[in-house]
């Protein structure tokens, strides 16, 4: 999601992007804020932009394929977003 969002934000000064996240963490991350960034050798998320997706398509049936750890990470992201906002 971050790479496609970053490319969409920079190509022709921004083109519409649609996100289709497949994990709970990605579902939360894709739907809040519009921050897109990529990691480089110098550090994490150092190159990026703010570019809201045109749409975020969430299929909650995909969550059935996730393990407990991935679900816990996603729930932690939900709590983090709730505290930050």
Tab-separated table of C-alpha atoms in Angstrom, residues 1-2 6 8 23-24 28 30 33 35-36 42-43 50 59 66 72 75 77:
chain	number	residue	atom	x	y	z
A	1	UNK	CA	0.000	0.000	0.000
A	2	UNK	CA	2.692	2.523	0.874
A	6	UNK	CA	3.787	6.921	-3.001
A	8	UNK	CA	0.505	7.465	-7.252
A	23	UNK	CA	-4.348	-7.719	6.582
A	24	UNK	CA	-6.027	-6.002	9.507
A	28	UNK	CA	-6.449	0.337	9.314
A	30	UNK	CA	-4.855	2.363	4.384
A	33	UNK	CA	-4.309	9.599	7.154
A	35	UNK	CA	0.586	8.904	4.614
A	36	UNK	CA	2.594	7.011	2.031
A	42	UNK	CA	19.230	5.639	5.739
A	43	UNK	CA	16.021	4.894	7.650
A	50	UNK	CA	0.460	12.518	1.905
A	59	UNK	CA	-12.958	-7.557	2.443
A	66	UNK	CA	-4.713	-14.438	9.395
A	72	UNK	CA	-3.129	-8.802	17.477
A	75	UNK	CA	-5.840	-4.538	16.858
A	77	UNK	CA	-2.852	-0.466	15.186
